C-alpha positions as semicolon CSV with decimal commas, in nm:
position;residue;x (nm);y (nm);z (nm)
1;M;13,485;14,893;15,341
2;D;13,540;14,959;15,711
3;A;13,790;14,745;15,896
4;P;13,631;14,497;16,140
5;S;13,605;14,623;16,496
6;S;13,786;14,455;16,783
7;A;13,451;14,310;16,896
8;D;13,400;14,157;16,550
9;E;13,749;14,011;16,565
10;G;13,671;13,867;16,909
11;D;13,348;13,710;16,780
12;T;13,532;13,562;16,482
13;G;13,798;13,419;16,712
14;S;13,535;13,268;16,935
15;I;13,358;13,108;16,640
16;K;13,687;12,968;16,510
17;T;13,766;12,826;16,854
18;S;13,424;12,660;16,877
19;F;13,458;12,506;16,529
20;R;13,808;12,388;16,616
21;K;13,672;12,212;16,929
22;I;13,387;12,060;16,733
23;F;13,631;11,940;16,465
24;I;13,846;11,773;16,734
25;V;13,542;11,600;16,886
26;A;13,417;11,483;16,545
27;A;13,764;11,361;16,448
28;A;13,791;11,164;16,771
29;F;13,454;11,007;16,705
30;L;13,551;10,905;16,350
31;L;13,873;10,754;16,485
32;F;13,671;10,562;16,741
33;V;13,441;10,420;16,470
34;S;13,735;10,338;16,244
35;C;13,922;10,154;16,519
36;N;13,613;9,956;16,611
37;Q;13,563;9,847;16,253
38;R;13,923;9,717;16,244
39;K;13,871;9,562;16,591
40;E;14,171;9,752;16,720
41;K;14,199;9,891;17,071
42;I;14,154;10,267;17,101
43;P;14,445;10,446;17,268
44;V;14,372;10,573;17,616
45;A;14,413;10,934;17,503
46;V;14,139;10,914;17,240
47;P;13,813;10,937;17,448
48;V;13,616;11,246;17,357
49;A;13,644;11,551;17,581
50;T;13,365;11,578;17,838
51;D;13,301;11,945;17,758
52;S;12,922;11,932;17,735
53;T;12,907;12,283;17,586
54;V;13,102;12,169;17,281
55;I;12,906;11,846;17,237
56;K;12,574;12,033;17,251
57;K;12,688;12,235;16,945
58;L;12,717;11,921;16,733
59;P;12,425;11,804;16,517
60;P;12,189;11,595;16,735
61;A;12,272;11,262;16,568
62;V;12,647;11,319;16,600
63;A;12,617;11,447;16,957
64;D;12,421;11,138;17,055
65;S;12,675;10,904;16,892
66;V;12,970;11,082;17,051
67;S;12,818;11,086;17,398
68;K;12,724;10,718;17,378
69;A;13,061;10,615;17,233
70;A;13,305;10,784;17,466
71;V;13,142;10,997;17,736
72;P;12,971;10,832;18,034
73;K;12,637;10,984;18,127
74;K;12,636;11,218;18,424
75;K;12,361;11,133;18,669
76;I;12,119;11,397;18,796
77;Y;11,894;11,322;19,092
78;L;11,595;11,557;19,095
79;T;11,452;11,570;19,446
80;F;11,154;11,767;19,577
81;D;11,101;11,821;19,950
82;D;10,815;11,881;20,194
83;G;10,517;11,735;20,013
84;P;10,240;11,665;19,993
85;N;10,145;12,032;19,990
86;R;9,977;12,282;19,757
87;G;10,252;12,266;19,497
88;T;10,298;11,888;19,485
89;R;10,035;11,811;19,222
90;N;10,178;12,078;18,992
91;V;10,526;11,927;19,022
92;L;10,387;11,579;18,963
93;Q;10,205;11,691;18,648
94;A;10,514;11,872;18,518
95;I;10,747;11,578;18,559
96;K;10,489;11,346;18,399
97;E;10,466;11,575;18,097
98;E;10,845;11,603;18,073
99;D;10,883;11,226;18,128
100;I;11,158;11,254;18,390
101;P;11,198;11,033;18,700
102;V;11,213;11,223;19,031
103;S;11,223;11,152;19,403
104;F;10,982;11,321;19,643
105;F;11,097;11,348;20,005
106;I;10,773;11,326;20,200
107;V;10,684;11,474;20,538
108;G;10,467;11,207;20,702
109;K;10,242;11,446;20,893
110;H;10,157;11,634;20,573
111;V;9,994;11,321;20,430
112;F;9,728;11,335;20,704
113;D;9,689;11,711;20,744
114;S;9,393;11,735;20,504
115;P;9,185;11,515;20,270
116;E;9,343;11,694;19,973
117;Q;9,694;11,611;20,092
118;T;9,596;11,249;20,150
119;A;9,457;11,234;19,795
120;T;9,780;11,385;19,661
121;W;9,976;11,115;19,844
122;E;9,766;10,849;19,671
123;L;9,840;11,009;19,332
124;L;10,212;11,001;19,407
125;K;10,199;10,633;19,494
126;E;10,027;10,551;19,165
127;D;10,300;10,702;18,945
128;T;10,580;10,456;18,863
129;A;10,815;10,738;18,755
130;V;10,804;10,876;19,108
131;E;11,012;10,754;19,401
132;L;10,893;10,834;19,752
133;C;11,149;10,890;20,027
134;N;11,131;10,971;20,398
135;H;11,175;11,334;20,509
136;S;11,071;11,264;20,872
137;Y;10,723;11,264;21,020
138;T;10,711;11,607;21,185
139;H;10,984;11,798;20,997
140;A;11,113;11,880;21,346
141;A;10,802;12,100;21,389
142;N;11,037;12,360;21,236
143;H;11,230;12,380;21,567
144;Y;11,550;12,224;21,439
145;S;11,800;12,290;21,718
146;K;11,568;12,145;21,982
147;F;11,482;11,848;21,758
148;Y;11,845;11,745;21,713
149;E;11,922;11,765;22,086
150;H;11,750;11,428;22,134
151;P;11,881;11,153;21,899
152;E;11,626;10,897;22,019
153;T;11,342;11,133;21,923
154;V;11,490;11,186;21,577
155;I;11,511;10,810;21,517
156;S;11,153;10,763;21,640
157;D;11,031;11,041;21,412
158;F;11,174;10,877;21,101
159;Q;11,060;10,531;21,206
160;Q;10,705;10,659;21,257
161;S;10,701;10,794;20,902
162;Q;10,855;10,473;20,768
163;E;10,593;10,257;20,939
164;K;10,290;10,468;20,848
165;L;10,382;10,535;20,485
166;Q;10,564;10,210;20,406
167;F;10,850;10,354;20,202
168;T;11,019;10,093;19,983
169;N;11,371;10,235;20,023
170;N;11,591;10,352;20,309
171;V;11,689;10,695;20,171
172;I;11,603;10,985;20,401
173;R;11,670;11,357;20,419
174;M;11,717;11,538;20,748
175;P;11,479;11,831;20,809
176;G;11,660;12,164;20,797
177;R;12,003;12,007;20,745
178;N;12,224;11,934;20,444
179;A;12,376;11,619;20,590
180;W;12,511;11,303;20,423
181;R;12,566;10,949;20,548
182;I;12,597;10,732;20,236
183;D;12,877;10,477;20,206
184;S;13,201;10,675;20,261
185;I;13,030;11,017;20,238
186;T;12,994;11,174;20,581
187;V;12,893;11,540;20,588
188;T;12,745;11,737;20,877
189;D;12,665;12,099;20,803
190;I;12,580;12,194;21,164
191;K;12,801;12,005;21,410
192;E;12,548;12,015;21,695
193;S;12,332;11,779;21,487
194;K;12,605;11,517;21,436
195;K;12,511;11,277;21,716
196;A;12,146;11,261;21,610
197;I;12,233;11,214;21,241
198;D;12,485;10,943;21,326
199;S;12,218;10,768;21,530
200;V;11,966;10,774;21,245
201;H;12,226;10,630;21,010
202;K;12,310;10,352;21,257
203;A;11,937;10,274;21,272
204;G;11,960;10,168;20,906
205;F;11,886;10,482;20,705
206;D;12,103;10,634;20,432
207;V;12,104;11,012;20,470
208;M;12,105;11,216;20,147
209;G;12,171;11,588;20,136
210;W;12,214;11,785;19,814
211;D;12,484;11,931;19,589
212;I;12,286;12,233;19,474
213;E;11,953;12,391;19,564
214;W;11,695;12,569;19,352
215;S;11,626;12,827;19,620
216;F;11,298;13,008;19,681
217;D;11,168;13,299;19,886
218;H;11,028;13,154;20,208
219;K;10,780;13,442;20,244
220;T;10,640;13,464;19,891
221;L;10,719;13,100;19,801
222;V;10,854;13,218;19,463
223;P;11,146;13,017;19,320
224;D;11,462;13,190;19,204
225;S;11,392;13,306;18,849
226;N;11,756;13,294;18,733
227;T;11,747;12,939;18,602
228;T;12,020;13,021;18,349
229;L;12,263;13,068;18,637
230;L;12,134;12,754;18,808
231;L;12,188;12,549;18,492
232;R;12,539;12,691;18,456
233;H;12,620;12,597;18,815
234;I;12,494;12,242;18,754
235;Q;12,711;12,208;18,445
236;N;13,016;12,354;18,620
237;L;12,982;12,121;18,918
238;L;12,950;11,815;18,695
239;D;13,225;11,915;18,454
240;A;13,464;11,992;18,740
241;G;13,378;11,673;18,930
242;T;13,314;11,868;19,250
243;T;12,984;11,710;19,357
244;K;12,981;11,475;19,659
245;T;13,030;11,189;19,412
246;P;13,189;11,297;19,082
247;G;12,949;11,249;18,791
248;H;12,646;11,245;19,023
249;L;12,453;11,559;19,120
250;V;12,165;11,585;19,367
251;L;11,937;11,884;19,313
252;L;11,708;12,002;19,591
253;A;11,383;12,184;19,509
254;H;11,064;12,235;19,710
255;D;10,707;12,151;19,608
256;Q;10,561;12,462;19,767
257;A;10,756;12,688;19,530
258;F;10,542;12,575;19,237
259;Q;10,190;12,673;19,334
260;K;10,142;12,943;19,071
261;E;10,117;12,882;18,697
262;E;10,406;13,114;18,609
263;N;10,636;12,922;18,844
264;V;10,526;12,589;18,702
265;E;10,625;12,724;18,360
266;K;10,971;12,799;18,501
267;L;10,991;12,438;18,613
268;H;10,897;12,313;18,267
269;S;11,158;12,535;18,100
270;F;11,425;12,428;18,347
271;L;11,355;12,057;18,296
272;Q;11,351;12,100;17,919
273;E;11,692;12,268;17,928
274;L;11,836;11,981;18,131
275;K;11,690;11,729;17,888
276;L;11,867;11,899;17,595
277;N;12,208;11,796;17,726
278;P;12,294;11,452;17,581
279;L;12,543;11,392;17,863
280;Y;12,279;11,393;18,137
281;E;12,074;11,102;18,266
282;F;11,798;11,136;18,528
283;V;11,781;10,876;18,803
284;K;11,607;10,821;19,135
285;A;11,762;10,878;19,477
286;S;11,780;10,509;19,568
287;E;12,012;10,452;19,268
288;Y;12,280;10,681;19,412
289;P;12,617;10,501;19,453
290;G;12,652;10,336;19,791
291;V;12,285;10,340;19,890
292;K;12,195;10,021;20,073
293;K;11,909;9,815;19,936
294;D;11,799;9,666;20,269
295;L;11,519;9,847;20,450
296;P;11,582;9,958;20,811
């Protein structure tokens, strides 16, 4: 019989390592149960490792018990920008079928641009799994530098959208900017916009940016097809605690990237992969830590 190749040896070592990790996790879980039954306190060092890759390899029942017992859920905030537009109904249908709460950041002007967009807005309002947030009224007319030169105009733009659409929360997203003003988080990606963003925050709005974006081609409107890499980045950010708030990740996607059936299928597959991880919990933007509950 031929001797195993170095690749075979590497595979065997990898399998042994995985089983060793799984054994450690399972042993920790059994110790947790045993200590609870004896009503003894669990030592601080016992909580199960937060390596989601290892936990996903456990049988579903065990993985669920382990994650509930010792690993706090990591919160994912799925947000979709720029609706209502031609892709919004497809996104709405997909998230309804996958039974996941999401937040849509709405451009006020788009609601009134056509009867179809107005009807889509009404559909969004009817769905209790959907949260609607303010993404400005004009989206800066896509002239961002000029828009942010006048803080009073920026405030007025968001207030106009707030008044016309009657949002029930104070979470907003700046057009064309990944900026944050929530509790102690203050991030300005383009410094020339700082004064305007500060002014909007002082007017009573909490400004939410994003930790990671599902990018798309702005000419073809096709989303990035490498969702495996996107999922890996999400896991790495959460496991490393390098999001704006550790344990909380805001994902930005855009409605208009999901107009075609093949791209909607990508969305379904992506959401299904996220749902497979027992460590993840999906929540709405207004539940982000530090978001004020009072309306502006």
